[in-house]
Amino acid sequence: MKWYFKISIFVVSIVSVLLFIQIKIESSMKKVTDGNIGKINAVMKHELDEDITVWGASTAYVHFDAPMISDSLNLSTFNMGIDGTNIDQYYGLLKEYLNYTKNSRYIVIALDVHGAFMKRDALYDIHNWTHHFSNKNIDSCFSEIDADLMWKSKYIPFYKLTVYNKHNFRYVRQNLFSDQKSYQFAKKGYQPKSTFLKDVNRVDQKSQKVDINKRVFKKLKQACLLAQSKSIQPIVVITPCYEKGFNLLENADEVVAKIKSLSNYGVEVFDYSQSKLSNNPSLFCDFTHLNTQGATEFSKLFLSGFKSQFLEN
């Protein structure tokens, strides 16, 4: 019986240590109050509730000057853009927000013609989300993208520890013994790019055709309809694309038309894909992202459209 007792003690010790590590990592990650993780945490803790929120990947993150929009409209505004994360992945987060918000009047969903309907085959920067896997909206959304990962995380003890990486341990060191701090978002979540478009006239750039994925469109539509059911006005914005990049996309017009079809459901669609900004290379840092100057001009353009549509009628 001695050997059995020793093995039992060893197993219990290992399990206890792993459980302690997992709990500490998750609690530390939930204390992060800045950057993309801070944005995710603010929503998951129901501590973000603004008149206007802007959702999307990098084309939301770097394009919408939230302080400018807030000051101009006298409406609280926050840029919820998360770099590299389109609505196929952030839909669960947006759904969580729409289900608890009390103050929201408008949600803005930013899409670019290249990535609007990109279907994710793997979760991007998954270590930023692991501590919220137990949330039903996150679980449902992520399971459509990587069912195997979500199943293992749910049913295999301590599997989530294999998902974390070196980035998480930096936050663990910072937050392990600290109290929850207040959220720190410079420029209300907006982060412009300062670089400029290079190699405008490269001859080796090839045309391409992007997929218009049904699952992604369904999530986009469902998010808009859910907002409407909460008396929140959804606004879908097609962000500027540099004219050469737009012309290299073989089915750009088809993508734009698909997005505009949301207007059949009462969704306001602002199309800036080929706006007056699109032929000025000095405003872009690449074909789909504006630089700081371009973002300022785009935010003014968006404000003009917003006021014309909602405040001047």
CSV table of N, CA and C in Angstrom, one decimal, residues 35-44 47-50 52-62 64 66 77-86 90 92-94 97 100 107-110 129 185 187-191:
chain,number,residue,atom,x,y,z
A,35,GLY,N,-4.3,47.7,-24.1
A,35,GLY,CA,-4.1,47.0,-25.3
A,35,GLY,C,-5.3,46.1,-25.7
A,36,ASN,N,-5.0,45.2,-26.6
A,36,ASN,CA,-6.1,44.3,-27.1
A,36,ASN,C,-6.7,43.5,-26.0
A,37,ILE,N,-5.9,43.0,-25.1
A,37,ILE,CA,-6.4,42.2,-24.0
A,37,ILE,C,-7.3,43.0,-23.1
A,38,GLY,N,-6.8,44.2,-22.8
A,38,GLY,CA,-7.6,45.1,-22.0
A,38,GLY,C,-9.0,45.4,-22.6
A,39,LYS,N,-9.1,45.6,-23.9
A,39,LYS,CA,-10.3,45.8,-24.6
A,39,LYS,C,-11.3,44.6,-24.4
A,40,ILE,N,-10.7,43.4,-24.6
A,40,ILE,CA,-11.5,42.2,-24.4
A,40,ILE,C,-12.0,42.1,-23.0
A,41,ASN,N,-11.1,42.3,-22.0
A,41,ASN,CA,-11.5,42.2,-20.6
A,41,ASN,C,-12.6,43.2,-20.2
A,42,ALA,N,-12.4,44.4,-20.8
A,42,ALA,CA,-13.4,45.5,-20.4
A,42,ALA,C,-14.8,45.0,-20.8
A,43,VAL,N,-14.9,44.4,-22.0
A,43,VAL,CA,-16.2,43.9,-22.5
A,43,VAL,C,-16.7,42.7,-21.7
A,44,MET,N,-15.8,41.8,-21.4
A,44,MET,CA,-16.2,40.5,-20.7
A,44,MET,C,-16.5,40.8,-19.3
A,47,GLU,N,-17.6,46.3,-18.3
A,47,GLU,CA,-17.2,47.6,-17.8
A,47,GLU,C,-17.0,48.6,-18.9
A,48,LEU,N,-17.4,48.3,-20.1
A,48,LEU,CA,-17.3,49.2,-21.2
A,48,LEU,C,-18.8,49.4,-21.7
A,49,ASP,N,-19.2,50.7,-21.8
A,49,ASP,CA,-20.6,50.9,-22.2
A,49,ASP,C,-20.6,52.4,-22.7
A,50,GLU,N,-20.6,52.5,-24.1
A,50,GLU,CA,-20.4,53.8,-24.7
A,50,GLU,C,-21.6,54.1,-25.7
A,52,ILE,N,-21.2,55.2,-28.7
A,52,ILE,CA,-20.8,54.7,-30.0
A,52,ILE,C,-19.6,53.8,-29.7
A,53,THR,N,-19.6,52.6,-30.3
A,53,THR,CA,-18.4,51.7,-30.3
A,53,THR,C,-18.1,51.4,-31.8
A,54,VAL,N,-16.8,51.3,-32.1
A,54,VAL,CA,-16.3,51.0,-33.4
A,54,VAL,C,-15.7,49.6,-33.3
A,55,TRP,N,-16.2,48.7,-34.1
A,55,TRP,CA,-15.7,47.3,-34.1
A,55,TRP,C,-15.0,46.9,-35.4
A,56,GLY,N,-14.0,46.0,-35.3
A,56,GLY,CA,-13.4,45.6,-36.5
A,56,GLY,C,-11.9,45.1,-36.2
A,57,ALA,N,-11.2,44.9,-37.3
A,57,ALA,CA,-9.8,44.5,-37.2
A,57,ALA,C,-9.0,45.8,-37.2
A,58,SER,N,-7.8,45.7,-37.9
A,58,SER,CA,-6.9,46.8,-37.9
A,58,SER,C,-7.5,48.0,-38.7
A,59,THR,N,-8.4,47.8,-39.6
A,59,THR,CA,-9.0,48.9,-40.4
A,59,THR,C,-10.0,49.7,-39.5
A,60,ALA,N,-10.4,49.1,-38.4
A,60,ALA,CA,-11.1,49.9,-37.4
A,60,ALA,C,-10.1,50.6,-36.4
A,61,TYR,N,-9.2,49.8,-36.0
A,61,TYR,CA,-8.2,50.2,-35.0
A,61,TYR,C,-7.4,51.4,-35.4
A,62,VAL,N,-7.0,51.5,-36.7
A,62,VAL,CA,-6.1,52.6,-37.1
A,62,VAL,C,-6.8,53.7,-37.8
A,64,PHE,N,-10.4,55.0,-37.1
A,64,PHE,CA,-11.4,55.8,-36.5
A,64,PHE,C,-10.9,56.5,-35.3
A,66,ALA,N,-11.4,58.0,-32.3
A,66,ALA,CA,-12.5,58.1,-31.4
A,66,ALA,C,-12.5,59.4,-30.6
A,77,THR,N,-17.4,57.7,-27.2
A,77,THR,CA,-17.0,56.9,-28.3
A,77,THR,C,-15.8,56.1,-27.9
A,78,PHE,N,-15.8,54.8,-28.3
A,78,PHE,CA,-14.6,54.0,-28.0
A,78,PHE,C,-14.3,53.1,-29.2
A,79,ASN,N,-13.0,53.0,-29.6
A,79,ASN,CA,-12.6,52.2,-30.7
A,79,ASN,C,-12.3,50.8,-30.2
A,80,MET,N,-13.1,49.8,-30.5
A,80,MET,CA,-12.9,48.4,-30.1
A,80,MET,C,-12.2,47.6,-31.1
A,81,GLY,N,-11.5,48.3,-32.1
A,81,GLY,CA,-10.8,47.5,-33.1
A,81,GLY,C,-9.7,46.7,-32.5
A,82,ILE,N,-9.6,45.4,-32.9
A,82,ILE,CA,-8.6,44.5,-32.4
A,82,ILE,C,-7.8,44.0,-33.6
A,83,ASP,N,-6.5,44.3,-33.6
A,83,ASP,CA,-5.6,44.0,-34.7
A,83,ASP,C,-5.7,42.6,-35.1
A,84,GLY,N,-5.8,42.3,-36.4
A,84,GLY,CA,-5.8,40.9,-36.9
A,84,GLY,C,-7.0,40.1,-36.7
A,85,THR,N,-8.1,40.7,-36.2
A,85,THR,CA,-9.3,39.9,-35.7
A,85,THR,C,-10.5,40.4,-36.4
A,86,ASN,N,-11.0,39.7,-37.4
A,86,ASN,CA,-12.2,40.1,-38.0
A,86,ASN,C,-13.5,39.6,-37.3
A,90,TYR,N,-14.4,37.9,-33.6
A,90,TYR,CA,-14.8,38.8,-32.5
A,90,TYR,C,-16.3,38.8,-32.4
A,92,GLY,N,-18.4,36.8,-31.1
A,92,GLY,CA,-18.9,36.4,-29.7
A,92,GLY,C,-18.7,37.6,-28.7
A,93,LEU,N,-17.6,38.3,-28.9
A,93,LEU,CA,-17.3,39.5,-28.0
A,93,LEU,C,-18.4,40.6,-28.3
A,94,LEU,N,-18.7,40.8,-29.5
A,94,LEU,CA,-19.7,41.8,-29.9
A,94,LEU,C,-21.0,41.4,-29.4
A,97,TYR,N,-21.3,42.1,-25.7
A,97,TYR,CA,-21.5,43.6,-25.5
A,97,TYR,C,-22.9,44.0,-25.8
A,100,TYR,N,-25.5,43.2,-23.0
A,100,TYR,CA,-25.5,43.9,-21.7
A,100,TYR,C,-25.6,45.4,-21.8
A,107,ILE,N,-23.5,51.1,-33.1
A,107,ILE,CA,-22.3,50.3,-33.3
A,107,ILE,C,-21.9,50.5,-34.7
A,108,VAL,N,-20.6,50.7,-34.9
A,108,VAL,CA,-20.0,50.9,-36.2
A,108,VAL,C,-19.1,49.6,-36.4
A,109,ILE,N,-19.4,48.9,-37.5
A,109,ILE,CA,-18.6,47.7,-37.9
A,109,ILE,C,-17.8,48.1,-39.1
A,110,ALA,N,-16.5,48.1,-39.0
A,110,ALA,CA,-15.6,48.5,-40.1
A,110,ALA,C,-15.1,47.3,-40.9
A,129,TRP,N,-7.2,35.4,-25.6
A,129,TRP,CA,-8.6,35.1,-25.3
A,129,TRP,C,-8.8,33.9,-24.4
A,185,PHE,N,-6.6,53.3,-21.8
A,185,PHE,CA,-6.6,53.3,-23.3
A,185,PHE,C,-6.3,54.7,-23.8
A,187,LYS,N,-6.2,57.5,-26.4
A,187,LYS,CA,-7.0,57.9,-27.5
A,187,LYS,C,-8.2,57.0,-27.7
A,188,LYS,N,-8.8,56.6,-26.6
A,188,LYS,CA,-10.0,55.8,-26.6
A,188,LYS,C,-10.0,54.6,-27.5
A,189,GLY,N,-8.8,53.9,-27.4
A,189,GLY,CA,-8.7,52.7,-28.2
A,189,GLY,C,-8.2,52.9,-29.6
A,190,TYR,N,-8.1,54.1,-30.1
A,190,TYR,CA,-7.6,54.4,-31.4
A,190,TYR,C,-6.1,54.4,-31.5
A,191,GLN,N,-5.5,53.8,-32.5
A,191,GLN,CA,-4.0,53.7,-32.6
A,191,GLN,C,-3.6,53.9,-34.1
